[in-house]
């Protein structure tokens, strides 16, 4: 099957029986729900750009499994060039959506599970790698979006999965049958879950022998019997439900999406199982998936950062201060920080290596350094954007006020006229454009898109401490001590 168009992708979601709950109710037509639709449009961009000849090299690639042309979001990276192209593609998508476009979690899961299943089979003679290759061929041929589901609720963090008071705190096998397994549990803050055709579930931490039933990885359709999602709300999300608030929303077209995904006795046939009790491989999947996703942030967050830097520059221009040296310097600083993140994304890709299974893995140390910087720099970029834009980002009246014909002034002026008078930008710039750019900045810095740009920069792909543990492990302090000893002439 050929690549899907954006419209075909949206239509394909309607055919699924995905169970979505929001504000305590089941949402039947969730595809057209004003709070959900922007996140669907965002994933649709990954399809739209793949149809655009201008971006063909970045967005499409030959499948290593079939030789067919596929969307890069379903690709197994075959070289360091592929890894770098992945980051460049994510930057492009960030620039086009100013949001989290969600499809990367599946791509990162494909690459982590592909290489890990190969090594499990090598040790145990299992058939997980064959299962996975068949599944991925199906995904590539049908151009599907797949959620990579990793983060369990975790309950008491001081305890292993098998020690939890409630065993559902980590996804686990509750029944083993001849033809498959039955699983229970949940995954939290799942990016793009509802917008995905399928899910790949993976463990979220390293496990011991007692955790065998929790060491499980598998694929299942998003509308599998027993599976449902509860939508995660975002700051200012109900603005999307208001009439006449498209400017107030800040980014009316695109947005991110996170949900709680619940597995209530879901049956998984044998052919979709990629790990089932081989507990010592749980950590390998986690480390590889997290590594890829930490690389990803050196692309997506940079693209979104580009839009925020542009918005700050426009805000300065509209206020007539773009020539002020202090403003210019802040824009330089924002650019420097943003490009540093891109450097990290490219560097961990350029230093990638071939796995036993044949796909390419990023350099783990550099990917963790990349994500560690992402936990900091976007915050500084946001601070500078707010500094340049001014307080109006958070104090401006609503769009309804700007459009209101209610008379308020002594001479019959309407609320709309008063707002337009006092919030006028410099000559030649419409008040509406100023409104638009302020709301765009608000959306990214502290509105709905701040989920994807700010807080996700902190916690997505693992919280800062998770990267510091990996940096400690990969940093080779012993080797560095030896370097110092050699030159200082220290002999033990
Ligand atoms: Fe992709 Fe970035 Fe969203 Fe992760 S946070 S899914 S890498 S856009
Ligand atoms: Fe993420």
Coordinates of C-alpha atoms and ligand atoms in Angstrom, one line a residue:
X1 CA 0.0 0.0 0.0
X2 CA 1.2 3.5 -0.8
X3 CA 1.8 6.2 1.8
X4 CA -1.3 7.7 3.3
X5 CA -2.3 11.2 2.7
X6 CA -3.1 13.5 5.6
X7 CA -6.8 13.1 4.9
X8 CA -6.6 9.3 4.6
X9 CA -4.8 9.2 8.0
X10 CA -7.6 11.3 9.6
X11 CA -10.3 9.1 7.9
X12 CA -8.5 5.9 9.1
X13 CA -8.9 7.0 12.7
X14 CA -12.7 7.1 12.3
X15 CA -12.7 3.4 11.4
X16 CA -11.2 2.4 14.8
X17 CA -13.3 1.7 17.8
X18 CA -10.9 3.7 20.1
X19 CA -12.4 4.3 23.5
X20 CA -11.7 7.9 24.7
X21 CA -12.9 9.5 27.9
X22 CA -12.7 13.1 28.8
X23 CA -14.3 15.2 31.6
X24 CA -15.9 12.0 32.9
X25 CA -17.6 11.0 29.7
X26 CA -17.1 8.8 26.7
X27 CA -16.3 10.9 23.6
X28 CA -17.8 9.2 20.6
X29 CA -16.7 11.5 17.8
X30 CA -13.3 12.2 19.2
X31 CA -11.8 12.8 15.8
X32 CA -13.7 16.1 15.5
X33 CA -13.6 17.1 19.1
X34 CA -12.2 20.7 19.3
X35 CA -9.8 19.8 22.1
X36 CA -8.5 16.7 20.4
X37 CA -8.5 17.7 16.7
X38 CA -5.4 19.9 16.8
X39 CA -3.3 17.0 18.0
X40 CA -4.7 14.9 15.1
X41 CA -3.7 17.6 12.7
X42 CA -0.2 17.5 14.1
X43 CA 0.2 13.8 13.3
X44 CA -1.4 14.4 10.0
X45 CA 1.5 16.8 9.1
X46 CA 3.8 13.7 9.3
X47 CA 1.7 12.3 6.4
X48 CA 1.3 15.6 4.5
X49 CA 5.0 16.5 4.4
X50 CA 5.8 13.0 3.1
X51 CA 3.6 13.8 0.1
X52 CA 5.5 17.0 -0.6
X53 CA 8.3 16.5 -3.2
X54 CA 10.3 19.3 -1.5
X55 CA 10.7 17.1 1.6
X56 CA 10.8 13.6 0.0
X57 CA 14.4 13.0 1.0
X58 CA 13.8 13.8 4.6
X59 CA 10.4 12.3 5.1
X60 CA 10.6 9.1 3.0
X61 CA 13.1 6.4 2.7
X62 CA 13.5 2.8 1.3
X63 CA 12.5 0.2 3.8
X64 CA 15.3 -2.1 4.9
X65 CA 12.6 -4.9 5.3
X66 CA 10.8 -4.6 1.9
X67 CA 12.6 -2.1 -0.3
X68 CA 9.4 -0.1 -0.6
X69 CA 9.2 3.6 -0.1
X70 CA 8.0 4.3 3.4
X71 CA 7.5 7.2 5.8
X72 CA 10.7 7.8 7.8
X73 CA 8.6 7.6 11.0
X74 CA 8.3 3.8 10.4
X75 CA 12.0 3.3 9.4
X76 CA 14.8 1.2 11.0
X77 CA 17.8 3.5 10.8
X78 CA 20.4 2.0 8.6
X79 CA 23.3 4.5 9.0
X80 CA 24.4 7.5 10.9
X81 CA 23.1 9.5 8.0
X82 CA 19.7 8.0 8.7
X83 CA 20.0 9.0 12.4
X84 CA 20.9 12.6 11.4
X85 CA 18.0 12.7 8.9
X86 CA 15.7 11.6 11.7
X87 CA 16.7 14.6 13.8
X88 CA 16.4 17.0 10.8
X89 CA 12.9 15.6 10.0
X90 CA 11.9 16.2 13.6
X91 CA 13.2 19.8 13.5
X92 CA 11.2 20.4 10.3
X93 CA 8.0 19.0 11.9
X94 CA 8.5 21.2 15.0
X95 CA 8.9 24.2 12.7
X96 CA 5.7 23.4 10.8
X97 CA 3.5 22.6 13.9
X98 CA 5.0 24.4 16.9
X99 CA 3.8 21.4 18.8
X100 CA 4.6 17.8 19.7
X101 CA 3.7 15.8 16.6
X102 CA 3.6 12.5 18.5
X103 CA 4.7 10.0 15.9
X104 CA 8.3 9.7 17.1
X105 CA 7.5 7.5 20.1
X106 CA 6.6 4.7 17.7
X107 CA 9.7 5.2 15.6
X108 CA 11.9 5.1 18.7
X109 CA 10.1 2.0 19.9
X110 CA 10.6 0.2 16.5
X111 CA 14.3 0.7 16.6
X112 CA 14.7 -0.3 20.3
X113 CA 12.5 -3.4 20.1
X114 CA 14.1 -4.5 16.7
X115 CA 17.6 -4.6 18.1
X116 CA 16.6 -6.0 21.6
X117 CA 14.4 -8.8 20.3
X118 CA 17.4 -9.9 18.1
X119 CA 19.6 -10.3 21.2
X120 CA 16.9 -12.0 23.2
X121 CA 16.4 -14.6 20.5
X122 CA 20.1 -15.1 20.2
X123 CA 20.3 -16.0 23.9
X124 CA 17.0 -18.0 24.3
X125 CA 16.1 -19.2 20.8
X126 CA 12.8 -17.4 21.0
X127 CA 11.0 -15.9 18.0
X128 CA 10.4 -12.4 19.1
X129 CA 12.6 -10.8 16.4
X130 CA 10.6 -12.6 13.6
X131 CA 7.4 -11.5 15.3
X132 CA 8.6 -8.0 15.4
X133 CA 9.8 -7.9 11.8
X134 CA 6.4 -9.1 10.6
X135 CA 4.6 -6.5 12.7
X136 CA 6.8 -3.7 11.4
X137 CA 6.4 -4.8 7.8
X138 CA 2.7 -4.5 8.4
X139 CA 3.1 -1.1 9.9
X140 CA 5.4 0.1 7.1
X141 CA 3.1 -1.3 4.3
X142 CA 0.1 0.4 5.8
X143 CA 1.9 3.6 6.8
X144 CA 0.5 3.4 10.4
X145 CA 1.1 5.6 13.4
X146 CA 2.1 3.5 16.4
X147 CA 2.4 4.7 20.0
X148 CA 5.5 3.6 21.9
X149 CA 4.1 3.1 25.4
X150 CA 6.7 2.9 28.2
X151 CA 5.9 4.9 31.3
X152 CA 4.0 2.8 34.0
X153 CA 2.2 4.5 36.9
X154 CA 5.0 3.1 39.2
X155 CA 3.2 3.4 42.5
X156 CA 5.7 3.3 45.4
X157 CA 9.0 4.3 43.6
X158 CA 11.1 2.6 46.3
X159 CA 9.6 -0.8 45.3
X160 CA 10.1 -3.2 42.3
X161 CA 7.1 -4.1 40.2
X162 CA 6.6 -7.4 42.0
X163 CA 6.7 -5.6 45.4
X164 CA 3.9 -3.1 44.7
X165 CA 0.7 -3.3 46.9
X166 CA -1.2 -3.1 43.6
X167 CA 0.3 -5.3 40.9
X168 CA -1.3 -3.1 38.2
X169 CA 1.2 -0.3 38.9
X170 CA 3.3 -1.9 36.2
X171 CA 1.9 -3.6 33.1
X172 CA 2.0 -7.3 33.7
X173 CA 0.9 -10.7 32.5
X174 CA -2.1 -12.1 34.4
X175 CA -2.7 -15.2 32.3
X176 CA -0.6 -17.3 30.0
X177 CA -2.5 -19.3 27.4
X178 CA -1.5 -21.6 24.6
X179 CA -2.3 -18.9 22.0
X180 CA -1.1 -15.8 23.9
X181 CA -1.1 -13.8 27.1
X182 CA -3.6 -11.6 28.9
X183 CA -2.2 -8.3 30.3
X184 CA -3.4 -5.7 32.8
X185 CA -2.0 -2.3 33.9
X186 CA -1.7 1.1 32.5
X187 CA 0.7 3.6 30.9
X188 CA 0.7 7.2 31.9
X189 CA 1.1 10.4 29.9
X190 CA 1.1 8.6 26.6
X191 CA 2.0 10.9 23.8
X192 CA -0.3 10.5 20.8
X193 CA -1.9 7.4 22.1
X194 CA -5.4 8.1 20.9
X195 CA -4.1 9.2 17.5
X196 CA -2.2 6.0 16.9
X197 CA -3.5 2.9 15.1
X198 CA -1.5 0.5 17.2
X199 CA 0.6 0.5 20.4
X200 CA 3.9 -1.1 21.3
X201 CA 4.1 -1.7 25.0
X202 CA 7.5 -1.9 26.7
X203 CA 8.7 -2.2 30.3
X204 CA 9.7 1.1 32.0
X205 CA 12.6 -0.1 34.3
X206 CA 15.2 -2.8 34.7
X207 CA 13.8 -5.8 36.4
X208 CA 14.8 -8.8 38.5
X209 CA 13.7 -12.4 38.4
X210 CA 10.8 -11.8 40.7
X211 CA 9.5 -9.3 38.2
X212 CA 9.2 -11.9 35.4
X213 CA 5.5 -11.3 34.9
X214 CA 6.1 -7.6 34.4
X215 CA 8.9 -8.1 31.9
X216 CA 6.6 -8.0 28.9
X217 CA 6.6 -6.2 25.5
X218 CA 4.0 -6.6 22.8
X219 CA 1.9 -4.8 20.1
X220 CA -1.8 -4.4 20.1
X221 CA -4.3 -2.3 18.1
X222 CA -5.4 0.9 19.8
X223 CA -9.0 -0.3 19.9
X224 CA -8.2 -3.8 21.4
X225 CA -11.0 -5.2 23.6
X226 CA -10.3 -4.1 27.2
X227 CA -8.2 -1.0 26.3
X228 CA -9.3 2.6 26.8
X229 CA -7.8 6.1 27.3
X230 CA -8.5 9.0 29.6
X231 CA -7.5 12.2 28.0
X232 CA -4.9 14.4 29.8
X233 CA -5.9 18.0 30.1
X234 CA -3.6 20.9 29.2
X235 CA -3.3 24.4 30.5
X236 CA -6.0 26.7 28.8
X237 CA -7.4 23.7 27.0
X238 CA -11.0 24.7 27.1
X239 CA -10.3 27.8 25.1
X240 CA -10.4 25.4 22.2
X241 CA -14.1 24.8 23.0
X242 CA -15.0 28.6 23.1
X243 CA -16.6 30.2 20.1
X244 CA -14.6 33.1 18.7
X245 CA -11.4 32.2 20.5
X246 CA -9.2 31.0 17.6
X247 CA -6.7 33.8 18.3
X248 CA -6.8 33.3 22.1
X249 CA -5.9 29.6 21.6
X250 CA -2.5 30.8 20.3
X251 CA -2.2 27.8 17.9
X252 CA -5.6 26.9 16.6
X253 CA -4.3 24.3 14.1
X254 CA -1.9 22.1 16.0
X255 CA -1.3 20.7 19.5
X256 CA 0.0 17.8 21.4
X257 CA -1.8 15.0 23.2
X258 CA -1.2 12.8 26.2
X259 CA -3.5 10.3 27.8
X260 CA -3.7 7.6 30.5
X261 CA -3.9 4.3 28.6
X262 CA -5.6 1.4 30.6
X263 CA -5.2 -2.3 29.8
X264 CA -8.0 -4.2 31.5
X265 CA -7.4 -7.9 30.7
X266 CA -6.3 -7.4 27.1
X267 CA -5.5 -10.6 25.1
X268 CA -2.3 -10.5 23.1
X269 CA -1.8 -13.3 20.5
X270 CA 1.6 -14.9 20.5
X271 CA 2.6 -13.3 17.2
X272 CA 2.5 -9.8 18.7
X273 CA 4.7 -10.7 21.8
X274 CA 8.3 -9.3 21.8
X275 CA 9.3 -10.1 25.4
X276 CA 7.7 -12.4 27.9
X277 CA 9.5 -13.1 31.1
X278 CA 13.2 -12.6 29.9
X279 CA 13.5 -10.0 32.6
X280 CA 17.2 -9.2 32.1
X281 CA 16.3 -7.7 28.7
X282 CA 13.8 -5.2 30.2
X283 CA 16.6 -2.8 31.0
X284 CA 18.0 -3.0 27.4
X285 CA 14.7 -2.0 25.8
X286 CA 14.4 0.9 28.3
X287 CA 17.9 2.1 27.7
X288 CA 17.7 1.9 23.9
X289 CA 14.2 3.5 23.6
X290 CA 15.2 6.3 26.1
X291 CA 18.4 6.8 24.1
X292 CA 16.5 7.3 20.8
X293 CA 13.9 9.5 22.4
X294 CA 16.6 11.7 24.1
X295 CA 18.1 12.1 20.6
X296 CA 14.7 13.0 19.3
X297 CA 14.5 16.0 21.5
X298 CA 17.5 17.4 19.8
X299 CA 15.2 17.7 16.8
X300 CA 11.6 18.3 17.8
X301 CA 12.3 20.8 20.6
X302 CA 14.7 22.7 18.3
X303 CA 12.0 23.1 15.6
X304 CA 9.5 24.4 18.1
X305 CA 12.2 26.6 19.5
X306 CA 12.7 28.1 16.0
X307 CA 9.0 29.2 16.0
X308 CA 9.3 30.7 19.5
X309 CA 12.5 32.7 18.6
X310 CA 10.6 33.9 15.4
X311 CA 7.6 34.9 17.5
X312 CA 9.8 36.8 20.0
X313 CA 11.5 38.6 17.1
X314 CA 8.1 39.5 15.7
X315 CA 6.9 40.8 19.1
X316 CA 9.9 43.0 19.2
X317 CA 9.3 44.3 15.7
X318 CA 5.6 45.0 16.4
X319 CA 6.6 47.0 19.5
X320 CA 9.2 48.9 17.5
X321 CA 12.2 47.7 19.5
X322 CA 13.8 45.2 17.1
X323 CA 16.8 47.5 16.6
X324 CA 17.6 47.8 20.4
X325 CA 20.9 46.1 21.1
X326 CA 19.5 44.3 24.2
X327 CA 16.7 42.7 22.1
X328 CA 19.1 41.7 19.4
X329 CA 21.4 40.1 22.1
X330 CA 18.5 38.2 23.6
X331 CA 17.6 36.8 20.2
X332 CA 21.3 35.7 19.7
X333 CA 21.2 34.0 23.1
X334 CA 18.0 32.1 22.2
X335 CA 19.5 31.0 18.9
X336 CA 22.7 29.9 20.6
X337 CA 20.8 27.8 23.1
X338 CA 18.5 26.3 20.5
X339 CA 21.4 25.5 18.1
X340 CA 23.3 23.9 20.9
X341 CA 20.5 21.4 21.3
X342 CA 20.5 20.7 17.6
X343 CA 24.3 20.1 17.8
X344 CA 23.7 17.5 20.5
X345 CA 21.0 15.8 18.4
X346 CA 23.3 15.7 15.4
X347 CA 26.3 14.7 17.4
X348 CA 24.8 11.6 19.1
X349 CA 23.5 10.6 15.7
X350 CA 26.9 11.1 13.9
X351 CA 28.5 9.0 16.6
X352 CA 26.0 6.2 16.2
X353 CA 26.9 2.6 15.7
X354 CA 25.4 -0.6 14.2
X355 CA 23.6 -3.0 16.5
X356 CA 23.9 -6.8 16.3
X357 CA 20.5 -6.8 14.5
X358 CA 21.8 -4.3 11.9
X359 CA 20.0 -1.1 12.6
X360 CA 21.8 1.9 14.0
X361 CA 21.8 3.0 17.6
X362 CA 22.8 6.6 18.8
X363 CA 25.7 7.3 21.0
X364 CA 24.1 6.9 24.5
X365 CA 26.3 9.3 26.4
X366 CA 25.8 12.1 23.9
X367 CA 22.0 11.4 23.6
X368 CA 21.8 11.7 27.4
X369 CA 23.8 14.9 27.3
X370 CA 21.4 16.2 24.6
X371 CA 18.3 15.5 26.7
X372 CA 20.0 16.9 29.9
X373 CA 20.5 20.2 28.0
X374 CA 16.8 20.0 26.9
X375 CA 15.7 19.9 30.5
X376 CA 17.3 23.4 30.8
X377 CA 17.7 25.4 27.6
X378 CA 14.0 25.6 26.6
X379 CA 13.3 27.1 30.0
X380 CA 15.8 29.8 29.3
X381 CA 14.5 30.3 25.8
X382 CA 11.0 30.7 27.3
X383 CA 12.3 33.2 29.8
X384 CA 13.9 35.3 27.1
X385 CA 10.8 35.1 24.9
X386 CA 8.6 36.4 27.8
X387 CA 11.2 39.1 28.5
X388 CA 11.1 40.4 24.9
X389 CA 7.3 40.0 24.4
X390 CA 6.3 41.8 27.6
X391 CA 3.5 41.4 30.1
X392 CA 0.8 41.6 27.5
X393 CA 1.3 37.9 26.9
X394 CA -0.6 37.3 30.1
X395 CA -2.8 40.4 30.5
X396 CA -4.5 41.0 27.2
X397 CA -8.3 41.0 27.0
X398 CA -10.0 38.2 25.1
X399 CA -10.7 38.0 21.4
X400 CA -14.4 38.5 22.2
X401 CA -13.5 41.9 23.7
X402 CA -11.5 42.9 20.7
X403 CA -14.5 42.0 18.6
X404 CA -17.2 43.4 20.9
X405 CA -19.6 46.2 19.8
X406 CA -20.9 46.8 23.3
X407 CA -20.7 50.6 23.8
X408 CA -18.5 51.5 26.7
X409 CA -17.1 55.0 26.0
X410 CA -18.4 58.5 26.5
X411 CA -18.5 59.1 22.8
X412 CA -20.1 55.8 21.9
X413 CA -16.8 53.8 21.5
X414 CA -17.2 50.0 21.7
X415 CA -15.2 47.7 23.8
X416 CA -13.6 46.5 20.6
X417 CA -12.6 50.0 19.6
X418 CA -11.1 50.7 23.0
X419 CA -9.1 47.5 23.0
X420 CA -7.9 48.2 19.5
X421 CA -6.9 51.8 20.4
X422 CA -4.9 50.9 23.5
X423 CA -3.3 47.8 22.3
X424 CA -2.3 49.2 19.0
X425 CA 1.2 48.2 17.9
X426 CA 3.6 50.4 16.0
X427 CA 2.3 52.0 12.8
X428 CA 1.7 49.6 9.9
X429 CA 1.1 46.6 12.2
X430 CA -2.5 45.6 12.9
X431 CA -3.5 45.1 16.5
X432 CA -4.8 41.7 15.5
X433 CA -1.3 40.6 14.5
X434 CA 0.1 41.8 17.8
X435 CA -2.7 39.8 19.5
X436 CA -1.9 36.8 17.5
X437 CA 1.8 36.7 18.3
X438 CA 1.3 37.4 22.0
X439 CA -1.2 34.5 22.2
X440 CA 1.2 32.3 20.2
X441 CA 4.0 33.0 22.8
X442 CA 1.6 32.4 25.7
X443 CA 0.5 29.1 24.2
X444 CA 4.1 27.9 23.9
X445 CA 5.4 29.3 27.2
X446 CA 2.5 28.5 29.5
X447 CA -0.6 27.5 27.6
X448 CA -1.5 24.1 26.0
X449 CA 1.7 23.8 23.9
X450 CA 3.8 24.3 27.0
X451 CA 3.1 20.7 27.7
X452 CA 5.2 19.8 24.7
X453 CA 7.8 22.6 24.8
X454 CA 8.4 23.2 28.5
X455 CA 7.3 20.5 30.9
X456 CA 7.9 17.8 28.4
X457 CA 11.4 19.1 28.0
X458 CA 11.9 18.4 31.7
X459 CA 10.2 15.0 32.0
X460 CA 9.6 13.6 28.5
X461 CA 12.0 10.8 27.6
X462 CA 12.9 10.6 31.3
X463 CA 13.3 13.1 34.0
X464 CA 16.7 14.9 34.4
X465 CA 18.0 12.4 37.1
X466 CA 17.6 9.5 34.7
X467 CA 20.0 11.2 32.3
X468 CA 22.4 11.9 35.1
X469 CA 22.5 8.2 36.0
X470 CA 23.3 7.4 32.4
X471 CA 25.9 10.1 32.1
X472 CA 27.5 8.7 35.3
X473 CA 27.5 5.2 33.7
X474 CA 28.8 6.2 30.3
X475 CA 31.1 9.0 31.4
X476 CA 34.1 6.7 32.0
X477 CA 35.6 8.5 35.0
X478 CA 38.1 5.7 35.5
X479 CA 39.5 6.3 32.0
X480 CA 39.7 10.0 32.6
X481 CA 41.5 9.4 35.9
X482 CA 44.0 7.3 34.0
X483 CA 44.6 10.1 31.5
X484 CA 45.4 12.5 34.3
X485 CA 47.7 9.9 36.0
X486 CA 49.6 9.3 32.8
X487 CA 50.4 12.9 32.2
X488 CA 51.0 13.7 35.9
X489 CA 53.4 10.8 36.1
X490 CA 51.4 8.9 38.8
X491 CA 52.3 5.2 39.0
X492 CA 50.1 3.0 41.3
Ligands
LIG1 FE1 8.2 13.5 18.9 FE2 9.2 15.4 20.4 FE3 6.7 14.7 20.7 FE4 8.6 13.1 21.5 S1 8.1 15.1 22.3 S2 6.8 12.5 20.3 S3 10.2 13.5 20.0 S4 7.6 15.7 18.9
LIG2 FE1 8.0 13.1 24.3

